[in-house]
PDB file of N, CA, C and O in Angstrom:
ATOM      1  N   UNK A   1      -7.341  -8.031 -81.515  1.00  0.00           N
ATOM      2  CA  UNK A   1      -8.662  -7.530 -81.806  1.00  0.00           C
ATOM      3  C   UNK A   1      -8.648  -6.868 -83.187  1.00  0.00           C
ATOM      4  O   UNK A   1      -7.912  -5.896 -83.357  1.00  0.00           O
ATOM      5  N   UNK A   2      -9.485  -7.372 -84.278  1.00  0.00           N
ATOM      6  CA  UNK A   2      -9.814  -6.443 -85.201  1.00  0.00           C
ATOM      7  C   UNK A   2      -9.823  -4.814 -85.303  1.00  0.00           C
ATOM      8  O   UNK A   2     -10.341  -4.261 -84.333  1.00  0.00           O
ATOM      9  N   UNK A   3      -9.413  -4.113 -86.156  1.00  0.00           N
ATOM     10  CA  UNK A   3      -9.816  -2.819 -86.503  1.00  0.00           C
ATOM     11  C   UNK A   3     -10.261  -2.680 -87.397  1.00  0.00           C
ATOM     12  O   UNK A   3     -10.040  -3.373 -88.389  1.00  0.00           O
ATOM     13  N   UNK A   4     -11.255  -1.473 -87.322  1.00  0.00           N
ATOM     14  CA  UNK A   4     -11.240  -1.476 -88.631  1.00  0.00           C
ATOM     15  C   UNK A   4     -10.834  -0.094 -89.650  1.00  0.00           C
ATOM     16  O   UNK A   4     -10.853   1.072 -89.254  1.00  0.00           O
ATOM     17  N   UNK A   5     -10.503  -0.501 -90.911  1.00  0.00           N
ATOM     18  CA  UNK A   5      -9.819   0.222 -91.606  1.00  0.00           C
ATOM     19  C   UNK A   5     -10.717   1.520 -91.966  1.00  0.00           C
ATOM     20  O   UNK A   5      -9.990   2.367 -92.485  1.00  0.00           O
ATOM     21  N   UNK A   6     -11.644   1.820 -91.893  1.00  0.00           N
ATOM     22  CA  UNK A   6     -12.348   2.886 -92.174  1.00  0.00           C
ATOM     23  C   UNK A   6     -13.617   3.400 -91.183  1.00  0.00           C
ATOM     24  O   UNK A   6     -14.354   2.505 -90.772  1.00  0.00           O
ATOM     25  N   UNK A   7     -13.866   4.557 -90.844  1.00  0.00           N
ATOM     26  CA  UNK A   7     -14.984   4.786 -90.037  1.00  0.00           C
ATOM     27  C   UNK A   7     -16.411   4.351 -90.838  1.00  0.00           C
ATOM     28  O   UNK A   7     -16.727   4.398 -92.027  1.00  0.00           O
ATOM     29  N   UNK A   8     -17.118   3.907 -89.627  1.00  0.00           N
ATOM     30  CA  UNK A   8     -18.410   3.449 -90.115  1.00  0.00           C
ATOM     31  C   UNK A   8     -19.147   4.468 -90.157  1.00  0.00           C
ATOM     32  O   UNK A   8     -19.386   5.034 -89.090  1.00  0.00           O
ATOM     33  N   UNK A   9     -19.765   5.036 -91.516  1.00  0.00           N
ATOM     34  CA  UNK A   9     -20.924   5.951 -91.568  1.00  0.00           C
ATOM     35  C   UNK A   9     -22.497   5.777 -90.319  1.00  0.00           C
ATOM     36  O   UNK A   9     -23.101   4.741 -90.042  1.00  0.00           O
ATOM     37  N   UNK A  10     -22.767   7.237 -89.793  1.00  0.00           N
ATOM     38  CA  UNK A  10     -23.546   7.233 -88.954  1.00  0.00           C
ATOM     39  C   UNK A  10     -25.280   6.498 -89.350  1.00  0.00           C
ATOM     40  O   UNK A  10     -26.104   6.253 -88.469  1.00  0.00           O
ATOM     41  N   UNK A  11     -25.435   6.340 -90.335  1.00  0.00           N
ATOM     42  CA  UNK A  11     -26.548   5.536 -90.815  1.00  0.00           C
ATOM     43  C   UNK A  11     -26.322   4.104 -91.036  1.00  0.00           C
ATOM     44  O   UNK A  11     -27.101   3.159 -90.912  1.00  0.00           O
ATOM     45  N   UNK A  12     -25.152   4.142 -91.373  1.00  0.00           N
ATOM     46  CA  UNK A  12     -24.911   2.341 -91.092  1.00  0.00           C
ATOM     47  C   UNK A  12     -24.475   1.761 -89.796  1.00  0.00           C
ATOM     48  O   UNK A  12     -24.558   0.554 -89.567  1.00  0.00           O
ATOM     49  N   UNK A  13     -23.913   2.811 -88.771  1.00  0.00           N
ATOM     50  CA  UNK A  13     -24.424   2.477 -87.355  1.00  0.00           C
ATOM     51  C   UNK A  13     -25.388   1.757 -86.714  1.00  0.00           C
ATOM     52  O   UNK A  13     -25.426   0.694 -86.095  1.00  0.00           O
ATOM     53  N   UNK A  14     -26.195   2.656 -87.038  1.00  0.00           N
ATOM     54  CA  UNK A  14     -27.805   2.980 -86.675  1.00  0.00           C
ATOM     55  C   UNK A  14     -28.547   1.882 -87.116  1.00  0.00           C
ATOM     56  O   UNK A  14     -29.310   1.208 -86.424  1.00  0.00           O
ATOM     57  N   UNK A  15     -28.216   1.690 -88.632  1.00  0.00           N
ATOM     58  CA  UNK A  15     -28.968   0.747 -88.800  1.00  0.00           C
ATOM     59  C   UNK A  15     -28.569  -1.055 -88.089  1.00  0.00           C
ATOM     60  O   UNK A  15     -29.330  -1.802 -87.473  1.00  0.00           O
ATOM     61  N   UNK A  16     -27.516  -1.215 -88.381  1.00  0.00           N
ATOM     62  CA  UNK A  16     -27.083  -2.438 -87.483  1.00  0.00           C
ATOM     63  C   UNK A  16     -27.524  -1.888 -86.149  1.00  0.00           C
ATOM     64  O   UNK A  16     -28.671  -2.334 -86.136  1.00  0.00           O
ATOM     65  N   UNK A  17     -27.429  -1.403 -85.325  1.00  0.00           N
ATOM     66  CA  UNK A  17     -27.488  -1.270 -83.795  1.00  0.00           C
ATOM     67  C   UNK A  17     -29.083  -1.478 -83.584  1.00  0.00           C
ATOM     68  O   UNK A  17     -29.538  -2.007 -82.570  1.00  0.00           O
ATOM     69  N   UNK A  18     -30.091  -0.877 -84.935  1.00  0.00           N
ATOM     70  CA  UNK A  18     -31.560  -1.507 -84.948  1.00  0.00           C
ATOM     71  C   UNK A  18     -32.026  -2.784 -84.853  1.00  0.00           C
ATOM     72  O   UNK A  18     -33.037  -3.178 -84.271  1.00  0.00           O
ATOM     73  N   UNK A  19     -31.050  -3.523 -85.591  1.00  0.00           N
ATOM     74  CA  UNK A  19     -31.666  -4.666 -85.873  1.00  0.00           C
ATOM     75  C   UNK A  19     -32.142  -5.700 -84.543  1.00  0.00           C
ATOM     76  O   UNK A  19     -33.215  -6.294 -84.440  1.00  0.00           O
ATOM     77  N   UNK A  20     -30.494  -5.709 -83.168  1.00  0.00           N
ATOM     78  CA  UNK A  20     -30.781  -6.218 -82.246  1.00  0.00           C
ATOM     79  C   UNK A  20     -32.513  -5.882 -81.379  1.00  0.00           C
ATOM     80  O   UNK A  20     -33.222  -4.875 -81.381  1.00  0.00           O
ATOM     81  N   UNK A  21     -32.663  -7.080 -80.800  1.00  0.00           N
ATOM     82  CA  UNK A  21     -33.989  -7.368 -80.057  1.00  0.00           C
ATOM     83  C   UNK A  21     -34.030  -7.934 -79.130  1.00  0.00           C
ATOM     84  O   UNK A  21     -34.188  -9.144 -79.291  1.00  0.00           O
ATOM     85  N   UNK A  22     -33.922  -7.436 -77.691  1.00  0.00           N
ATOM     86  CA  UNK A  22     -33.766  -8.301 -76.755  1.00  0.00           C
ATOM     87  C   UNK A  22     -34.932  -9.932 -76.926  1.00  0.00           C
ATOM     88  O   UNK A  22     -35.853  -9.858 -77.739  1.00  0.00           O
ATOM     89  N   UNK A  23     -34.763 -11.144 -76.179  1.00  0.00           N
ATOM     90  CA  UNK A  23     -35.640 -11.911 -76.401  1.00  0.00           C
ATOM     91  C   UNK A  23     -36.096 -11.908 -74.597  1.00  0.00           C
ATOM     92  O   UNK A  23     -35.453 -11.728 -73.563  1.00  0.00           O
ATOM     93  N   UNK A  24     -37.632 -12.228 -74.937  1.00  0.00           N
ATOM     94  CA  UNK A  24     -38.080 -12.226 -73.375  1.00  0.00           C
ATOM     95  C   UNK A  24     -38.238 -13.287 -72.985  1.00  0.00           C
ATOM     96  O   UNK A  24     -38.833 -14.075 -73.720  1.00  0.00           O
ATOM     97  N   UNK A  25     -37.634 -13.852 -71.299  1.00  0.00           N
ATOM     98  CA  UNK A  25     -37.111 -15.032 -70.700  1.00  0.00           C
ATOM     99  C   UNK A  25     -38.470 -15.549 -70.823  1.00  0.00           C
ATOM    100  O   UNK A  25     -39.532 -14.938 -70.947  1.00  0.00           O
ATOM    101  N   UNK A  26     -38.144 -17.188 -70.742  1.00  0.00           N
ATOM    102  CA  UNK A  26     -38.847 -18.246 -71.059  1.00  0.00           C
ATOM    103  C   UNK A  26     -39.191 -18.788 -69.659  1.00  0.00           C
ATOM    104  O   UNK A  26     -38.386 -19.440 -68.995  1.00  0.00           O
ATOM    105  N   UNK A  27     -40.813 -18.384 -69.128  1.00  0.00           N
ATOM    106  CA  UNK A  27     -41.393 -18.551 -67.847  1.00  0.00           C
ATOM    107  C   UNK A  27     -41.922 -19.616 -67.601  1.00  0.00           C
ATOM    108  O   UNK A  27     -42.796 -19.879 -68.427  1.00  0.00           O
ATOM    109  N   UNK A  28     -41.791 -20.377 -66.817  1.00  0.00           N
ATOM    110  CA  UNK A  28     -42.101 -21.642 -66.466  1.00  0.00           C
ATOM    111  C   UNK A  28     -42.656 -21.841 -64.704  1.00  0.00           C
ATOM    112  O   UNK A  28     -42.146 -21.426 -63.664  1.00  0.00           O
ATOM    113  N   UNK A  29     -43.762 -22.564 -64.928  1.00  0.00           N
ATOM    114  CA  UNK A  29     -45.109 -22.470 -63.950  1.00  0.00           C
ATOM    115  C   UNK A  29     -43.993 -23.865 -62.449  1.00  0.00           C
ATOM    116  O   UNK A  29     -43.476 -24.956 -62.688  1.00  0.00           O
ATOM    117  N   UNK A  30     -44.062 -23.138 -61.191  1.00  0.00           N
ATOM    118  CA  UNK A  30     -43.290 -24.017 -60.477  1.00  0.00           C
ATOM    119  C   UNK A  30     -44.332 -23.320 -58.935  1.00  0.00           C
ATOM    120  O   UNK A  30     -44.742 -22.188 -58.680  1.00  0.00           O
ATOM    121  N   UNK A  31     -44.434 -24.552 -58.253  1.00  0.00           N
ATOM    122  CA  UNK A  31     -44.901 -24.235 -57.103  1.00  0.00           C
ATOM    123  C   UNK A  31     -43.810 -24.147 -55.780  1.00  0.00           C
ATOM    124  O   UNK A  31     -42.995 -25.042 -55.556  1.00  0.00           O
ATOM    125  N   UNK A  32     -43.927 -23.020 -55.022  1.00  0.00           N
ATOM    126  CA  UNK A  32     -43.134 -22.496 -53.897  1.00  0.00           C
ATOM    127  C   UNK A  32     -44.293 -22.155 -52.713  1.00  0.00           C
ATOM    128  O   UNK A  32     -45.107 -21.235 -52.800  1.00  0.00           O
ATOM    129  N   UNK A  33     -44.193 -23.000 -51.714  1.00  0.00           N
ATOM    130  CA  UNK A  33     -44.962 -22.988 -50.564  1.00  0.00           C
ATOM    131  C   UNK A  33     -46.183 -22.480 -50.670  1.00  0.00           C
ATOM    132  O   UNK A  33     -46.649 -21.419 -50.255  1.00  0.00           O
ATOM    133  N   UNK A  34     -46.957 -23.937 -51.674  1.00  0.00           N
ATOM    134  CA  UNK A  34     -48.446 -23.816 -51.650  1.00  0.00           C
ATOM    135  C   UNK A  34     -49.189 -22.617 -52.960  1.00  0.00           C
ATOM    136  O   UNK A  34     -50.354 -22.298 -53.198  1.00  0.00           O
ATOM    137  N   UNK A  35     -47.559 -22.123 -53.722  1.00  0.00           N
ATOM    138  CA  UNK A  35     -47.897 -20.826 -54.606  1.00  0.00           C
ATOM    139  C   UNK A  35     -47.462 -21.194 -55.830  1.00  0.00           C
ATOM    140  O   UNK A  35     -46.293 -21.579 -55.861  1.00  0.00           O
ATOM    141  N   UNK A  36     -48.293 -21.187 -57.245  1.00  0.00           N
ATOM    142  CA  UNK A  36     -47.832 -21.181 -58.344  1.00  0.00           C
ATOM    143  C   UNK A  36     -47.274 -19.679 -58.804  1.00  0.00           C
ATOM    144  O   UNK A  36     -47.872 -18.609 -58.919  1.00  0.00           O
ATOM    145  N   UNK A  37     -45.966 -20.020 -59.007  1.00  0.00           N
ATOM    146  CA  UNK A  37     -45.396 -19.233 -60.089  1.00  0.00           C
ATOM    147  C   UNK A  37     -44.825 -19.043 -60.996  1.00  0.00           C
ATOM    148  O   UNK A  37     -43.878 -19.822 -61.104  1.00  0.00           O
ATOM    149  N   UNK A  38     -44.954 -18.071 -62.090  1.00  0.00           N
ATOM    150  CA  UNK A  38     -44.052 -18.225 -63.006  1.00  0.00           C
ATOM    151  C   UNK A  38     -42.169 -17.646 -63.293  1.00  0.00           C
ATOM    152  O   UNK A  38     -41.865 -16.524 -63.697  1.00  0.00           O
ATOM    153  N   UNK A  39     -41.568 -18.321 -63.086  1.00  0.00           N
ATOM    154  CA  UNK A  39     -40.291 -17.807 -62.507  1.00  0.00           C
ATOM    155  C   UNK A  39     -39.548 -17.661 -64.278  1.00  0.00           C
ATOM    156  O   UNK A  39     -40.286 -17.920 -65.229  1.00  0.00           O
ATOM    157  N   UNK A  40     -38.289 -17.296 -64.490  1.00  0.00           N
ATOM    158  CA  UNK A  40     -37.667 -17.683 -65.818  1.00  0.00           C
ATOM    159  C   UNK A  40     -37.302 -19.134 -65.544  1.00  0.00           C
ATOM    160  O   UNK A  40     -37.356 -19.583 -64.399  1.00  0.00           O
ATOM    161  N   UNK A  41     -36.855 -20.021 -66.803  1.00  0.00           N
ATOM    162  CA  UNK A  41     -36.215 -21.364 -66.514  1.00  0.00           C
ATOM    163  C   UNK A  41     -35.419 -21.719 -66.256  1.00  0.00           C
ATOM    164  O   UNK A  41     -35.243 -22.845 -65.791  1.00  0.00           O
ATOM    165  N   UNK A  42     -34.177 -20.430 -66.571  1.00  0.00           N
ATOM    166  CA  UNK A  42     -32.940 -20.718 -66.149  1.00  0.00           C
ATOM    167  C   UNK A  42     -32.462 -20.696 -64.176  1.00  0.00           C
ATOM    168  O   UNK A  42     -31.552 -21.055 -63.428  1.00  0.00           O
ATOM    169  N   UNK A  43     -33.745 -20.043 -64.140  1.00  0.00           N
ATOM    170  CA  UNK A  43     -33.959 -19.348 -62.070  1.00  0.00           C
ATOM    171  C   UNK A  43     -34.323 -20.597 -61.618  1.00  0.00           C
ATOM    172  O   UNK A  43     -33.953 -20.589 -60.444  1.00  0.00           O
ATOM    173  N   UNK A  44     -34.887 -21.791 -61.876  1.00  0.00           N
ATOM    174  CA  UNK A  44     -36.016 -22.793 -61.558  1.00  0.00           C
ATOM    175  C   UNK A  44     -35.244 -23.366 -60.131  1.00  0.00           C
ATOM    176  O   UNK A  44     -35.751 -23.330 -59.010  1.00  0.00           O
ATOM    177  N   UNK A  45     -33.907 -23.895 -60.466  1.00  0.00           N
ATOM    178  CA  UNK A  45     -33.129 -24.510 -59.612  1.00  0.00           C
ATOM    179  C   UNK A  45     -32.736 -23.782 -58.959  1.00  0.00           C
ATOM    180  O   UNK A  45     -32.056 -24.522 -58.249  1.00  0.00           O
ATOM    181  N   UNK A  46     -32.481 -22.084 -58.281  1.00  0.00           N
ATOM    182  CA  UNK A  46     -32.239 -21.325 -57.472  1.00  0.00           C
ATOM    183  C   UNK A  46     -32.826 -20.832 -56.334  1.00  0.00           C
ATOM    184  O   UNK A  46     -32.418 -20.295 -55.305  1.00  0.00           O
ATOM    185  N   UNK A  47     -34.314 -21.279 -56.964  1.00  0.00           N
ATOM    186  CA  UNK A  47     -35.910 -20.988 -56.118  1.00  0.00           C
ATOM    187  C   UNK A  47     -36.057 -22.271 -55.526  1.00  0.00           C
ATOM    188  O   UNK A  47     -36.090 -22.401 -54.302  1.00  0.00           O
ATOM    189  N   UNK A  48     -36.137 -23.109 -56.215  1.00  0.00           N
ATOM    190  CA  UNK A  48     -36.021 -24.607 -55.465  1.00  0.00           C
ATOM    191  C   UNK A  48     -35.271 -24.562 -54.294  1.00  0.00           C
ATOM    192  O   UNK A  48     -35.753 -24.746 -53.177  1.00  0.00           O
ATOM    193  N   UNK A  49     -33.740 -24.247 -54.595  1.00  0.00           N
ATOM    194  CA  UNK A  49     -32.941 -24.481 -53.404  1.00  0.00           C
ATOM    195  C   UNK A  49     -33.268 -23.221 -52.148  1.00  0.00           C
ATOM    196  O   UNK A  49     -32.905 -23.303 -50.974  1.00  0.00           O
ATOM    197  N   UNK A  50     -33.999 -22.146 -52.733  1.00  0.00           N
ATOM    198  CA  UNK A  50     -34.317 -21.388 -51.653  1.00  0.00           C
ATOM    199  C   UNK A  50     -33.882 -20.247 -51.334  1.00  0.00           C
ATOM    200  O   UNK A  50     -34.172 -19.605 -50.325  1.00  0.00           O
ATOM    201  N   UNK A  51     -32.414 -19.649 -53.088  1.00  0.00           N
ATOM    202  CA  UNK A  51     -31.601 -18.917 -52.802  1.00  0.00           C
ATOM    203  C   UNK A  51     -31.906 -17.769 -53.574  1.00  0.00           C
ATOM    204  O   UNK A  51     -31.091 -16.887 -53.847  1.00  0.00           O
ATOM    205  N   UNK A  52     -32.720 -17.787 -53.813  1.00  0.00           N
ATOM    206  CA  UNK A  52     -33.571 -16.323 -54.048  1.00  0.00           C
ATOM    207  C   UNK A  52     -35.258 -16.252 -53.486  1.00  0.00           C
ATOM    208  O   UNK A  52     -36.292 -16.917 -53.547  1.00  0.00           O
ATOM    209  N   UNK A  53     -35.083 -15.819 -53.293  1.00  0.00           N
ATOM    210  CA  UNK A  53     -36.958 -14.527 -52.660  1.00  0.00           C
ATOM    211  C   UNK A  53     -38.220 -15.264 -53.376  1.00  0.00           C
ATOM    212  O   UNK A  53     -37.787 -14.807 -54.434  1.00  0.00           O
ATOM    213  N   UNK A  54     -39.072 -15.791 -53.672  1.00  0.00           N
ATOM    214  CA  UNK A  54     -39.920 -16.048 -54.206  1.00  0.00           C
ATOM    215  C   UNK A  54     -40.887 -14.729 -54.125  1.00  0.00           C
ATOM    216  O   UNK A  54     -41.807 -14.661 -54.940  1.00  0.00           O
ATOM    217  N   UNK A  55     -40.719 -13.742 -53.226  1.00  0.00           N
ATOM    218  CA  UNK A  55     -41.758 -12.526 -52.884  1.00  0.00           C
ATOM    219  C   UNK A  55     -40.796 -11.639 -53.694  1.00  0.00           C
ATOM    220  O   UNK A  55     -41.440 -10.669 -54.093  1.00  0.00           O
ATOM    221  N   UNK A  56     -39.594 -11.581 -54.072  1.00  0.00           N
ATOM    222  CA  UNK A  56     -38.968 -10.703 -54.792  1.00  0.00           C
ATOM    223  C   UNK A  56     -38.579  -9.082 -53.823  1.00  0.00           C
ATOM    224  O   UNK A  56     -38.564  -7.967 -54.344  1.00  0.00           O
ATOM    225  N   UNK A  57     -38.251  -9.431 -52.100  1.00  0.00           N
ATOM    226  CA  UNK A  57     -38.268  -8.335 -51.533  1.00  0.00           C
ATOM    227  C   UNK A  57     -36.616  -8.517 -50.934  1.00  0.00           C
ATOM    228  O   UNK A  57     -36.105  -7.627 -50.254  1.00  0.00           O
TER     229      UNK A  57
END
């Protein structure tokens, strides 16, 4: 693993640690017993098979 040779100043922290942005999941319209919903896309095939909640309880 890398080190590094000098401590990083607390403003150049800060500023890199700003830049990240989470991105918000990509929802896609799928019907589950008679119900449109919008689930993420990567979930599509999990709801299909039945192995998560469509009511989310």
């Amino acid at each position: 693993m890398a080190v590094p040779k000098r401590k990083t100043s607390r403003s150049n922290t800060r500023h890199r640690r700003a830049q990240w942005r989470a991105t918000p999941p990509k929802l896609v319209a799928i019907t589950l017993n008679g119900r449109e919903m919008l689930v993420p896309q990567n979930l599509v095939p999990a709801y299909r098979r039945g192995l998560l909640d469509p009511d989310g309880q």
